[in-house]
């Protein structure tokens, strides 16, 4: 058997609940989690709108000025950029859209891929994103791909926003999710798709506890994260 990294990958489209699940899984497994979307969002926010159109050299220099690190484990895992915690200001749909545009640029993907691999070299991880199982960690020990219809994802997002006291409109959210899906699934490099050996979970009819139970069970029946590694 080829060497397998002690990494659990969680890939899937916007709004499918990856962040909550990754955090809960990491808690159950007692390891750290890495939200790679937060890395794309953080770069997008720092560089600003239009950065995906910059000349290569400018973009390369701007990326190189952002160093990511990870502290803590489980639900307390925290991402830092240049020793500053990456916080809530990245969590708007506008920044999500900028991040999706920036994610179409090969140079940016290469930069973040190297940073993600470096973080996983230092500790076992649950990682969530779009291309974790296909490109960044093809030898991860466990790969999951979560999916749900755009309508279900938009409704979940609406409930999240409402719970945080924010107003939103379901039709607009559904349209935003469709647009981001189109960008993420159709880009030529590292598009959103399940790895051939990923376990695909349709979460449309499951709540968070149901999905979490399914994923943890799959890990347990295959011998856990510390199982066969060589
Ligand atoms: O998971 P998220 O919604 O926070 O991600 C924001 C955007 O970042 C997403 O639409 C595309 C990009 N992204 C990516 O291209 N590859 C990843 N591994 C994670 C995110």
mmCIF file of C-alpha atoms and ligand atoms in Angstrom:
data_model
loop_
_atom_site.group_PDB
_atom_site.id
_atom_site.type_symbol
_atom_site.label_atom_id
_atom_site.label_comp_id
_atom_site.label_asym_id
_atom_site.label_seq_id
_atom_site.Cartn_x
_atom_site.Cartn_y
_atom_site.Cartn_z
ATOM 1 C CA UNK A 1 0.000 0.000 0.000
ATOM 2 C CA UNK A 2 1.374 3.464 -0.816
ATOM 3 C CA UNK A 3 2.158 5.743 2.086
ATOM 4 C CA UNK A 4 -0.921 7.505 3.417
ATOM 5 C CA UNK A 5 -0.861 10.881 5.139
ATOM 6 C CA UNK A 6 -2.658 11.174 8.503
ATOM 7 C CA UNK A 7 -5.034 13.644 6.888
ATOM 8 C CA UNK A 8 -8.826 13.640 6.521
ATOM 9 C CA UNK A 9 -10.006 15.657 3.516
ATOM 10 C CA UNK A 10 -13.478 17.192 3.359
ATOM 11 C CA UNK A 11 -14.276 18.682 -0.030
ATOM 12 C CA UNK A 12 -17.539 20.080 -1.317
ATOM 13 C CA UNK A 13 -19.353 23.121 -2.658
ATOM 14 C CA UNK A 14 -20.111 26.415 -0.898
ATOM 15 C CA UNK A 15 -22.569 26.206 1.965
ATOM 16 C CA UNK A 16 -22.564 22.426 2.375
ATOM 17 C CA UNK A 17 -21.491 22.705 6.035
ATOM 18 C CA UNK A 18 -17.824 21.748 5.689
ATOM 19 C CA UNK A 19 -16.511 24.178 8.303
ATOM 20 C CA UNK A 20 -18.864 23.043 11.063
ATOM 21 C CA UNK A 21 -18.212 19.401 10.214
ATOM 22 C CA UNK A 22 -14.459 19.801 9.966
ATOM 23 C CA UNK A 23 -14.407 21.453 13.385
ATOM 24 C CA UNK A 24 -16.590 18.757 14.951
ATOM 25 C CA UNK A 25 -14.579 15.942 13.341
ATOM 26 C CA UNK A 26 -11.303 17.439 14.486
ATOM 27 C CA UNK A 27 -12.748 17.656 18.011
ATOM 28 C CA UNK A 28 -13.789 13.993 17.955
ATOM 29 C CA UNK A 29 -10.442 12.868 16.533
ATOM 30 C CA UNK A 30 -8.420 15.148 18.845
ATOM 31 C CA UNK A 31 -6.494 16.789 16.003
ATOM 32 C CA UNK A 32 -6.370 20.241 14.376
ATOM 33 C CA UNK A 33 -8.488 21.368 11.442
ATOM 34 C CA UNK A 34 -7.595 23.636 8.572
ATOM 35 C CA UNK A 35 -10.160 25.675 6.656
ATOM 36 C CA UNK A 36 -8.424 26.246 3.309
ATOM 37 C CA UNK A 37 -11.307 28.425 2.088
ATOM 38 C CA UNK A 38 -10.300 30.825 4.885
ATOM 39 C CA UNK A 39 -6.806 31.013 3.332
ATOM 40 C CA UNK A 40 -8.261 31.952 -0.077
ATOM 41 C CA UNK A 41 -10.647 34.414 1.597
ATOM 42 C CA UNK A 42 -7.899 35.991 3.665
ATOM 43 C CA UNK A 43 -5.704 36.548 0.595
ATOM 44 C CA UNK A 44 -8.707 37.886 -1.346
ATOM 45 C CA UNK A 45 -9.510 40.377 1.409
ATOM 46 C CA UNK A 46 -5.911 41.535 1.802
ATOM 47 C CA UNK A 47 -5.256 41.893 -1.938
ATOM 48 C CA UNK A 48 -8.675 43.365 -2.775
ATOM 49 C CA UNK A 49 -11.002 43.191 -5.798
ATOM 50 C CA UNK A 50 -9.303 42.706 -9.159
ATOM 51 C CA UNK A 51 -6.225 40.933 -7.773
ATOM 52 C CA UNK A 52 -6.994 37.911 -9.988
ATOM 53 C CA UNK A 53 -6.160 40.149 -12.967
ATOM 54 C CA UNK A 54 -2.817 41.416 -11.657
ATOM 55 C CA UNK A 55 0.403 40.659 -13.529
ATOM 56 C CA UNK A 56 2.151 37.522 -12.204
ATOM 57 C CA UNK A 57 5.037 39.286 -10.507
ATOM 58 C CA UNK A 58 2.793 41.596 -8.520
ATOM 59 C CA UNK A 59 0.605 38.691 -7.433
ATOM 60 C CA UNK A 60 3.600 36.530 -6.534
ATOM 61 C CA UNK A 61 5.038 39.276 -4.313
ATOM 62 C CA UNK A 62 1.670 39.894 -2.643
ATOM 63 C CA UNK A 63 1.158 36.165 -1.912
ATOM 64 C CA UNK A 64 4.679 35.786 -0.560
ATOM 65 C CA UNK A 65 3.951 38.582 1.924
ATOM 66 C CA UNK A 66 1.262 36.406 3.568
ATOM 67 C CA UNK A 67 2.521 33.583 5.792
ATOM 68 C CA UNK A 68 -0.037 31.216 7.292
ATOM 69 C CA UNK A 69 0.226 29.309 10.537
ATOM 70 C CA UNK A 70 -2.108 27.160 12.599
ATOM 71 C CA UNK A 71 -2.469 26.971 16.377
ATOM 72 C CA UNK A 72 -4.577 24.837 18.706
ATOM 73 C CA UNK A 73 -6.536 21.636 18.099
ATOM 74 C CA UNK A 74 -10.119 20.492 17.583
ATOM 75 C CA UNK A 75 -12.723 23.249 17.782
ATOM 76 C CA UNK A 76 -9.998 25.582 19.067
ATOM 77 C CA UNK A 77 -7.852 25.340 15.926
ATOM 78 C CA UNK A 78 -7.108 28.851 14.718
ATOM 79 C CA UNK A 79 -5.612 30.094 11.461
ATOM 80 C CA UNK A 80 -3.182 33.013 11.505
ATOM 81 C CA UNK A 81 -1.864 35.156 8.681
ATOM 82 C CA UNK A 82 1.394 36.921 9.551
ATOM 83 C CA UNK A 83 0.650 36.139 13.207
ATOM 84 C CA UNK A 84 -2.732 37.884 13.032
ATOM 85 C CA UNK A 85 -5.788 35.663 13.672
ATOM 86 C CA UNK A 86 -7.946 35.272 10.557
ATOM 87 C CA UNK A 87 -11.334 36.472 11.800
ATOM 88 C CA UNK A 88 -14.973 37.010 10.862
ATOM 89 C CA UNK A 89 -14.472 39.803 8.320
ATOM 90 C CA UNK A 90 -13.633 37.156 5.682
ATOM 91 C CA UNK A 91 -17.081 35.552 6.079
ATOM 92 C CA UNK A 92 -19.151 37.656 3.667
ATOM 93 C CA UNK A 93 -20.478 36.330 0.352
ATOM 94 C CA UNK A 94 -18.624 39.181 -1.411
ATOM 95 C CA UNK A 95 -15.286 37.976 -0.039
ATOM 96 C CA UNK A 96 -16.304 34.399 -0.935
ATOM 97 C CA UNK A 97 -16.800 35.483 -4.531
ATOM 98 C CA UNK A 98 -13.426 37.321 -4.601
ATOM 99 C CA UNK A 99 -11.814 34.187 -3.167
ATOM 100 C CA UNK A 100 -13.408 32.037 -5.886
ATOM 101 C CA UNK A 101 -12.014 34.403 -8.563
ATOM 102 C CA UNK A 102 -8.571 34.374 -6.982
ATOM 103 C CA UNK A 103 -8.804 30.582 -6.828
ATOM 104 C CA UNK A 104 -8.865 30.428 -10.639
ATOM 105 C CA UNK A 105 -5.257 31.741 -10.771
ATOM 106 C CA UNK A 106 -2.653 28.930 -10.924
ATOM 107 C CA UNK A 107 0.045 30.919 -9.128
ATOM 108 C CA UNK A 108 -2.261 31.540 -6.154
ATOM 109 C CA UNK A 109 -3.288 27.870 -6.018
ATOM 110 C CA UNK A 110 0.361 26.768 -6.109
ATOM 111 C CA UNK A 111 1.268 29.161 -3.314
ATOM 112 C CA UNK A 112 -1.565 28.008 -1.061
ATOM 113 C CA UNK A 113 -1.076 24.326 -1.940
ATOM 114 C CA UNK A 114 2.528 24.534 -0.715
ATOM 115 C CA UNK A 115 1.401 26.341 2.461
ATOM 116 C CA UNK A 116 -1.290 23.703 3.115
ATOM 117 C CA UNK A 117 1.147 20.826 2.666
ATOM 118 C CA UNK A 118 3.600 22.491 5.009
ATOM 119 C CA UNK A 119 0.918 22.834 7.705
ATOM 120 C CA UNK A 120 0.035 19.127 7.316
ATOM 121 C CA UNK A 121 3.707 18.141 7.571
ATOM 122 C CA UNK A 122 3.684 19.414 11.144
ATOM 123 C CA UNK A 123 0.606 17.564 12.505
ATOM 124 C CA UNK A 124 -2.333 15.300 11.576
ATOM 125 C CA UNK A 125 -5.170 17.378 10.160
ATOM 126 C CA UNK A 126 -8.770 17.541 9.072
ATOM 127 C CA UNK A 127 -8.663 19.801 6.001
ATOM 128 C CA UNK A 128 -11.632 21.245 4.191
ATOM 129 C CA UNK A 129 -11.810 22.863 0.783
ATOM 130 C CA UNK A 130 -12.429 22.090 -2.888
ATOM 131 C CA UNK A 131 -9.341 20.210 -4.098
ATOM 132 C CA UNK A 132 -7.967 18.649 -0.928
ATOM 133 C CA UNK A 133 -8.542 15.020 -1.957
ATOM 134 C CA UNK A 134 -7.777 15.522 -5.655
ATOM 135 C CA UNK A 135 -4.740 17.841 -5.747
ATOM 136 C CA UNK A 136 -3.296 18.911 -2.403
ATOM 137 C CA UNK A 137 -3.457 15.617 -0.472
ATOM 138 C CA UNK A 138 -3.935 12.813 -3.011
ATOM 139 C CA UNK A 139 -2.493 10.323 -0.492
ATOM 140 C CA UNK A 140 -4.721 11.375 2.419
ATOM 141 C CA UNK A 141 -5.843 8.422 4.497
ATOM 142 C CA UNK A 142 -9.536 9.475 4.411
ATOM 143 C CA UNK A 143 -11.306 11.448 1.732
ATOM 144 C CA UNK A 144 -14.873 12.685 1.867
ATOM 145 C CA UNK A 145 -16.899 14.683 -0.605
ATOM 146 C CA UNK A 146 -20.015 16.377 0.745
ATOM 147 C CA UNK A 147 -22.801 17.534 -1.494
ATOM 148 C CA UNK A 148 -26.321 18.998 -1.282
ATOM 149 C CA UNK A 149 -28.577 20.808 -3.720
ATOM 150 C CA UNK A 150 -28.081 24.603 -4.113
ATOM 151 C CA UNK A 151 -31.541 25.155 -2.610
ATOM 152 C CA UNK A 152 -30.727 23.178 0.553
ATOM 153 C CA UNK A 153 -27.364 24.947 0.921
ATOM 154 C CA UNK A 154 -28.957 28.386 0.452
ATOM 155 C CA UNK A 155 -31.559 27.599 3.100
ATOM 156 C CA UNK A 156 -28.860 26.496 5.558
ATOM 157 C CA UNK A 157 -26.930 29.687 4.878
ATOM 158 C CA UNK A 158 -30.084 31.757 5.433
ATOM 159 C CA UNK A 159 -30.614 30.099 8.824
ATOM 160 C CA UNK A 160 -26.951 30.691 9.767
ATOM 161 C CA UNK A 161 -27.170 34.366 8.869
ATOM 162 C CA UNK A 162 -30.470 34.782 10.702
ATOM 163 C CA UNK A 163 -28.984 33.102 13.769
ATOM 164 C CA UNK A 164 -26.245 35.767 13.670
ATOM 165 C CA UNK A 165 -28.903 38.497 13.481
ATOM 166 C CA UNK A 166 -28.285 39.274 9.794
ATOM 167 C CA UNK A 167 -30.961 39.726 7.127
ATOM 168 C CA UNK A 168 -30.800 37.851 3.825
ATOM 169 C CA UNK A 169 -33.009 36.822 0.962
ATOM 170 C CA UNK A 170 -33.297 33.153 -0.050
ATOM 171 C CA UNK A 171 -33.512 33.771 -3.813
ATOM 172 C CA UNK A 172 -30.357 35.958 -3.723
ATOM 173 C CA UNK A 173 -28.474 33.403 -1.648
ATOM 174 C CA UNK A 174 -29.449 30.589 -4.016
ATOM 175 C CA UNK A 175 -28.248 32.630 -6.990
ATOM 176 C CA UNK A 176 -24.933 33.463 -5.244
ATOM 177 C CA UNK A 177 -24.384 29.776 -4.481
ATOM 178 C CA UNK A 178 -25.074 28.824 -8.102
ATOM 179 C CA UNK A 179 -22.595 31.446 -9.338
ATOM 180 C CA UNK A 180 -19.874 30.269 -6.970
ATOM 181 C CA UNK A 181 -20.566 26.613 -7.899
ATOM 182 C CA UNK A 182 -20.099 27.524 -11.552
ATOM 183 C CA UNK A 183 -16.728 29.180 -10.838
ATOM 184 C CA UNK A 184 -15.525 26.381 -8.539
ATOM 185 C CA UNK A 185 -16.639 23.454 -10.702
ATOM 186 C CA UNK A 186 -15.675 24.790 -14.108
ATOM 187 C CA UNK A 187 -12.227 26.281 -13.543
ATOM 188 C CA UNK A 188 -9.578 24.474 -15.581
ATOM 189 C CA UNK A 189 -7.208 24.015 -12.634
ATOM 190 C CA UNK A 190 -8.155 21.998 -9.534
ATOM 191 C CA UNK A 191 -11.910 22.201 -10.138
ATOM 192 C CA UNK A 192 -14.324 21.116 -7.440
ATOM 193 C CA UNK A 193 -14.934 17.395 -7.923
ATOM 194 C CA UNK A 194 -14.722 14.236 -5.829
ATOM 195 C CA UNK A 195 -11.440 12.307 -5.812
ATOM 196 C CA UNK A 196 -11.854 8.865 -7.371
ATOM 197 C CA UNK A 197 -11.356 7.249 -3.972
ATOM 198 C CA UNK A 198 -13.500 9.725 -2.003
ATOM 199 C CA UNK A 199 -16.576 8.668 -0.052
ATOM 200 C CA UNK A 200 -19.433 10.821 -1.358
ATOM 201 C CA UNK A 201 -22.074 11.879 1.160
ATOM 202 C CA UNK A 202 -25.257 13.623 0.036
ATOM 203 C CA UNK A 203 -26.156 15.731 3.052
ATOM 204 C CA UNK A 204 -29.440 17.120 1.657
ATOM 205 C CA UNK A 205 -31.565 14.960 3.928
ATOM 206 C CA UNK A 206 -29.181 14.772 6.908
ATOM 207 C CA UNK A 207 -28.587 17.120 9.805
ATOM 208 C CA UNK A 208 -25.105 17.860 11.105
ATOM 209 C CA UNK A 209 -25.180 15.031 13.661
ATOM 210 C CA UNK A 210 -26.237 12.577 10.952
ATOM 211 C CA UNK A 211 -23.378 13.564 8.633
ATOM 212 C CA UNK A 212 -20.840 13.609 11.467
ATOM 213 C CA UNK A 213 -21.885 10.114 12.546
ATOM 214 C CA UNK A 214 -21.564 8.825 8.962
ATOM 215 C CA UNK A 215 -18.054 10.261 8.547
ATOM 216 C CA UNK A 216 -16.731 9.129 11.923
ATOM 217 C CA UNK A 217 -18.145 5.648 11.376
ATOM 218 C CA UNK A 218 -16.383 5.416 8.002
ATOM 219 C CA UNK A 219 -13.087 6.309 9.685
ATOM 220 C CA UNK A 220 -13.625 3.868 12.527
ATOM 221 C CA UNK A 221 -14.463 0.862 10.323
ATOM 222 C CA UNK A 222 -11.300 1.485 8.314
ATOM 223 C CA UNK A 223 -9.095 1.363 11.386
ATOM 224 C CA UNK A 224 -8.945 5.033 12.390
ATOM 225 C CA UNK A 225 -6.502 7.766 11.497
ATOM 226 C CA UNK A 226 -3.487 6.103 13.065
ATOM 227 C CA UNK A 227 -4.052 2.840 11.151
ATOM 228 C CA UNK A 228 -1.835 1.331 8.452
ATOM 229 C CA UNK A 229 0.557 3.973 7.100
ATOM 230 C CA UNK A 230 3.091 2.315 4.957
HETATM 231 O O1 LIG B 1 -15.026 27.201 1.393
HETATM 232 P P1 LIG B 1 -15.217 28.708 1.189
HETATM 233 O O2 LIG B 1 -16.611 29.069 0.767
HETATM 234 O O3 LIG B 1 -14.780 29.488 2.380
HETATM 235 O O4 LIG B 1 -14.220 29.076 -0.022
HETATM 236 C C1 LIG B 1 -14.226 30.340 -0.643
HETATM 237 C C2 LIG B 1 -13.716 30.231 -2.064
HETATM 238 O O5 LIG B 1 -12.306 29.939 -2.038
HETATM 239 C C3 LIG B 1 -14.326 29.120 -2.905
HETATM 240 O O6 LIG B 1 -15.509 29.517 -3.560
HETATM 241 C C4 LIG B 1 -13.227 28.787 -3.883
HETATM 242 C C5 LIG B 1 -11.967 29.089 -3.126
HETATM 243 N N1 LIG B 1 -11.354 27.857 -2.619
HETATM 244 C C6 LIG B 1 -10.611 27.105 -3.498
HETATM 245 O O7 LIG B 1 -10.529 27.469 -4.682
HETATM 246 N N2 LIG B 1 -9.972 25.983 -3.070
HETATM 247 C C7 LIG B 1 -10.055 25.596 -1.786
HETATM 248 N N3 LIG B 1 -9.386 24.515 -1.383
HETATM 249 C C8 LIG B 1 -10.839 26.327 -0.865
HETATM 250 C C9 LIG B 1 -11.496 27.459 -1.324
#
